[in-house]
PDB file of C-alpha atoms in Angstrom:
ATOM      1  CA  MET M1440       2.341 112.017  38.831  1.00  0.00           C
ATOM      2  CA  SER M1441      -0.978 112.247  40.945  1.00  0.00           C
ATOM      3  CA  ARG M1442       1.056 110.036  43.673  1.00  0.00           C
ATOM      4  CA  THR M1443       3.283 112.465  44.264  1.00  0.00           C
ATOM      5  CA  LYS M1444       3.192 114.682  47.716  1.00  0.00           C
ATOM      6  CA  ARG M1445       2.568 117.930  47.360  1.00  0.00           C
ATOM      7  CA  ARG M1446       2.931 118.696  51.448  1.00  0.00           C
ATOM      8  CA  ASP M1447       4.129 116.321  54.311  1.00  0.00           C
ATOM      9  CA  ASN M1448       6.390 114.496  52.318  1.00  0.00           C
ATOM     10  CA  GLY M1449       9.576 112.900  54.152  1.00  0.00           C
ATOM     11  CA  PRO M1450      11.947 115.674  53.981  1.00  0.00           C
ATOM     12  CA  GLU M1451       9.944 118.168  54.121  1.00  0.00           C
ATOM     13  CA  LEU M1452       8.738 116.676  57.331  1.00  0.00           C
ATOM     14  CA  ALA M1453      12.326 115.958  58.833  1.00  0.00           C
ATOM     15  CA  VAL M1454      12.933 119.517  58.535  1.00  0.00           C
ATOM     16  CA  ARG M1455       9.949 120.818  59.801  1.00  0.00           C
ATOM     17  CA  ARG M1456      10.485 118.409  62.642  1.00  0.00           C
ATOM     18  CA  ARG M1457      13.672 120.236  63.772  1.00  0.00           C
ATOM     19  CA  LEU M1458      12.080 123.552  63.027  1.00  0.00           C
ATOM     20  CA  HIS M1459       9.434 123.263  65.416  1.00  0.00           C
ATOM     21  CA  ALA M1460      11.693 121.297  67.708  1.00  0.00           C
ATOM     22  CA  ALA M1461      13.809 124.103  68.119  1.00  0.00           C
ATOM     23  CA  GLY M1462      10.755 126.815  68.884  1.00  0.00           C
ATOM     24  CA  LEU M1463      10.287 128.210  65.553  1.00  0.00           C
ATOM     25  CA  ARG M1464       6.719 128.330  64.313  1.00  0.00           C
ATOM     26  CA  TYR M1465       5.887 128.283  60.689  1.00  0.00           C
ATOM     27  CA  ARG M1466       2.919 127.898  58.215  1.00  0.00           C
ATOM     28  CA  VAL M1467       2.864 125.055  55.484  1.00  0.00           C
ATOM     29  CA  ALA M1468       1.542 125.121  52.177  1.00  0.00           C
ATOM     30  CA  HIS M1469       1.285 128.861  52.638  1.00  0.00           C
ATOM     31  CA  PRO M1470      -0.214 130.231  49.379  1.00  0.00           C
ATOM     32  CA  ILE M1471       1.800 132.403  47.081  1.00  0.00           C
ATOM     33  CA  PRO M1472       0.482 135.916  46.895  1.00  0.00           C
ATOM     34  CA  GLY M1473      -0.877 136.410  43.033  1.00  0.00           C
ATOM     35  CA  GLN M1474      -0.084 132.624  42.234  1.00  0.00           C
ATOM     36  CA  ARG M1475      -2.998 130.245  41.570  1.00  0.00           C
ATOM     37  CA  ARG M1476      -2.640 126.977  43.202  1.00  0.00           C
ATOM     38  CA  ARG M1477       1.192 127.574  44.262  1.00  0.00           C
ATOM     39  CA  THR M1478       2.299 127.558  47.904  1.00  0.00           C
ATOM     40  CA  ILE M1479       5.294 127.718  49.882  1.00  0.00           C
ATOM     41  CA  ASP M1480       6.613 124.624  51.574  1.00  0.00           C
ATOM     42  CA  ILE M1481       7.045 126.615  54.889  1.00  0.00           C
ATOM     43  CA  ALA M1482       6.701 129.971  55.573  1.00  0.00           C
ATOM     44  CA  SER M1483       7.356 132.301  58.397  1.00  0.00           C
ATOM     45  CA  THR M1484       5.182 135.020  58.047  1.00  0.00           C
ATOM     46  CA  ARG M1485       5.770 137.390  60.514  1.00  0.00           C
ATOM     47  CA  VAL M1486       9.711 137.286  59.278  1.00  0.00           C
ATOM     48  CA  ARG M1487       8.541 136.893  55.449  1.00  0.00           C
ATOM     49  CA  LEU M1488      10.782 133.821  55.110  1.00  0.00           C
ATOM     50  CA  ALA M1489       9.578 131.775  52.375  1.00  0.00           C
ATOM     51  CA  VAL M1490      11.187 127.724  52.577  1.00  0.00           C
ATOM     52  CA  PHE M1491      11.163 125.310  49.679  1.00  0.00           C
ATOM     53  CA  ILE M1492      11.960 121.973  50.202  1.00  0.00           C
ATOM     54  CA  ASP M1493      12.808 120.948  46.076  1.00  0.00           C
ATOM     55  CA  GLY M1494      12.819 117.041  45.089  1.00  0.00           C
ATOM     56  CA  CYS M1495      15.366 116.189  42.903  1.00  0.00           C
ATOM     57  CA  PHE M1496      13.437 114.635  40.085  1.00  0.00           C
ATOM     58  CA  TRP M1497      10.821 117.339  39.726  1.00  0.00           C
ATOM     59  CA  HIS M1498      12.997 120.580  39.994  1.00  0.00           C
ATOM     60  CA  SER M1499      15.966 118.835  38.143  1.00  0.00           C
ATOM     61  CA  CYS M1500      18.843 118.470  40.274  1.00  0.00           C
ATOM     62  CA  PRO M1501      22.015 118.970  38.790  1.00  0.00           C
ATOM     63  CA  GLU M1502      22.902 116.176  41.156  1.00  0.00           C
ATOM     64  CA  HIS M1503      20.850 113.428  41.168  1.00  0.00           C
ATOM     65  CA  LEU M1504      18.184 114.133  37.873  1.00  0.00           C
ATOM     66  CA  GLN M1505      18.063 111.102  35.831  1.00  0.00           C
ATOM     67  CA  MET M1506      15.826 112.098  32.693  1.00  0.00           C
ATOM     68  CA  PRO M1507      13.684 109.187  31.918  1.00  0.00           C
ATOM     69  CA  ARG M1508      13.932 107.368  29.011  1.00  0.00           C
ATOM     70  CA  ALA M1509      10.671 107.411  27.756  1.00  0.00           C
ATOM     71  CA  ASN M1510       8.668 110.318  26.163  1.00  0.00           C
ATOM     72  CA  SER M1511      11.827 112.103  27.268  1.00  0.00           C
ATOM     73  CA  ALA M1512      11.083 115.396  24.799  1.00  0.00           C
ATOM     74  CA  TRP M1513       7.944 115.681  27.039  1.00  0.00           C
ATOM     75  CA  TRP M1514       9.629 115.394  29.902  1.00  0.00           C
ATOM     76  CA  VAL M1515      12.282 117.799  29.134  1.00  0.00           C
ATOM     77  CA  VAL M1516       9.538 120.431  28.717  1.00  0.00           C
ATOM     78  CA  LYS M1517       8.056 119.443  31.623  1.00  0.00           C
ATOM     79  CA  LEU M1518      11.112 120.011  33.915  1.00  0.00           C
ATOM     80  CA  GLU M1519      12.471 123.003  32.180  1.00  0.00           C
ATOM     81  CA  THR M1520       8.599 124.447  32.875  1.00  0.00           C
ATOM     82  CA  ASN M1521       9.009 123.677  36.848  1.00  0.00           C
ATOM     83  CA  GLN M1522      12.312 125.692  36.833  1.00  0.00           C
ATOM     84  CA  LEU M1523      10.557 128.586  35.215  1.00  0.00           C
ATOM     85  CA  ARG M1524       8.116 128.246  38.072  1.00  0.00           C
ATOM     86  CA  ASP M1525      10.158 128.146  40.830  1.00  0.00           C
ATOM     87  CA  LEU M1526      12.215 131.186  39.437  1.00  0.00           C
ATOM     88  CA  SER M1527       8.905 132.765  38.972  1.00  0.00           C
ATOM     89  CA  ALA M1528       7.679 132.016  42.641  1.00  0.00           C
ATOM     90  CA  THR M1529      11.062 133.096  44.204  1.00  0.00           C
ATOM     91  CA  ALA M1530      10.835 136.306  41.662  1.00  0.00           C
ATOM     92  CA  GLN M1531       7.722 137.205  42.636  1.00  0.00           C
ATOM     93  CA  LEU M1532       8.086 136.761  46.645  1.00  0.00           C
ATOM     94  CA  GLU M1533      11.073 138.678  46.842  1.00  0.00           C
ATOM     95  CA  GLY M1534       9.219 141.195  44.832  1.00  0.00           C
ATOM     96  CA  LEU M1535       7.116 141.342  47.927  1.00  0.00           C
ATOM     97  CA  GLY M1536       9.873 141.870  50.038  1.00  0.00           C
ATOM     98  CA  TRP M1537      10.021 137.998  51.310  1.00  0.00           C
ATOM     99  CA  THR M1538      13.273 136.425  51.791  1.00  0.00           C
ATOM    100  CA  VAL M1539      13.441 133.320  49.693  1.00  0.00           C
ATOM    101  CA  ARG M1540      15.330 129.967  50.709  1.00  0.00           C
ATOM    102  CA  ARG M1541      15.439 126.745  48.761  1.00  0.00           C
ATOM    103  CA  PHE M1542      16.861 123.551  49.261  1.00  0.00           C
ATOM    104  CA  TRP M1543      16.961 119.940  47.909  1.00  0.00           C
ATOM    105  CA  GLU M1544      15.262 116.995  49.094  1.00  0.00           C
ATOM    106  CA  HIS M1545      18.734 115.503  49.190  1.00  0.00           C
ATOM    107  CA  GLU M1546      20.301 118.045  51.814  1.00  0.00           C
ATOM    108  CA  ASP M1547      20.561 117.109  55.703  1.00  0.00           C
ATOM    109  CA  PRO M1548      17.734 118.360  57.216  1.00  0.00           C
ATOM    110  CA  ASP M1549      19.934 119.539  60.391  1.00  0.00           C
ATOM    111  CA  ALA M1550      21.830 121.725  58.103  1.00  0.00           C
ATOM    112  CA  VAL M1551      18.845 122.719  56.399  1.00  0.00           C
ATOM    113  CA  ALA M1552      17.115 123.738  60.000  1.00  0.00           C
ATOM    114  CA  ALA M1553      20.263 125.514  61.042  1.00  0.00           C
ATOM    115  CA  ALA M1554      20.215 127.711  58.023  1.00  0.00           C
ATOM    116  CA  ILE M1555      16.680 127.989  58.185  1.00  0.00           C
ATOM    117  CA  ALA M1556      17.244 129.333  61.909  1.00  0.00           C
ATOM    118  CA  GLU M1557      19.499 131.392  60.777  1.00  0.00           C
ATOM    119  CA  VAL M1558      18.087 133.747  58.714  1.00  0.00           C
ATOM    120  CA  TRP M1559      14.574 133.215  60.755  1.00  0.00           C
ATOM    121  CA  SER M1560      16.758 134.553  63.828  1.00  0.00           C
ATOM    122  CA  SER M1561      18.923 136.973  61.929  1.00  0.00           C
ATOM    123  CA  ALA M1562      15.268 138.732  60.666  1.00  0.00           C
ATOM    124  CA  SER M1563      13.728 138.611  63.901  1.00  0.00           C
ATOM    125  CA  GLY M1564      16.017 139.188  66.289  1.00  0.00           C
ATOM    126  CA  ARG M1565      15.590 136.131  68.054  1.00  0.00           C
ATOM    127  CA  THR M1566      18.109 133.405  68.347  1.00  0.00           C
ATOM    128  CA  LEU M1567      17.107 129.649  68.078  1.00  0.00           C
ATOM    129  CA  GLY M1568      18.515 126.373  69.639  1.00  0.00           C
ATOM    130  CA  ILE M1569      18.902 124.327  66.820  1.00  0.00           C
ATOM    131  CA  GLY M1570      21.649 121.407  67.507  1.00  0.00           C
ATOM    132  CA  ASP M1571      21.797 123.347  71.083  1.00  0.00           C
ATOM    133  CA  SER M1572      22.194 119.906  73.553  1.00  0.00           C
ATOM    134  CA  SER M1573      21.312 122.353  76.330  1.00  0.00           C
ATOM    135  CA  ARG M1574      17.548 123.109  75.018  1.00  0.00           C
ATOM    136  CA  ARG M1575      15.240 120.282  76.195  1.00  0.00           C
ATOM    137  CA  GLY M1576      11.605 120.535  76.591  1.00  0.00           C
TER     138      GLY M1576
END
């Protein structure tokens, strides 16, 4: 578990690259108010948008989770605790007026970035050029 990257993992970087290319600026590993050691993967503090890119194993993806055979009782409790922590973080942020979006690591980075841009655009009133080939720079 100690070798698992908390930030800058492949799926997260793929989404962040697309958002940055589209002109969206954000904070990485932004602390969740009131929750020690918990962070938002991608945060736009201006529009209060919190994005989490959840790993299929650690967050119990219904499509891809394969429960370990060794010490399975411990893993069940561990993964359920992770899910409860996710719900708690989401509720905490929504209670503070944040919009929370969660995506799975297996989702297409282009689709994830487009969904984030749509929420960000509606909150800020500014459009982003994700997937727009006319935008160069």
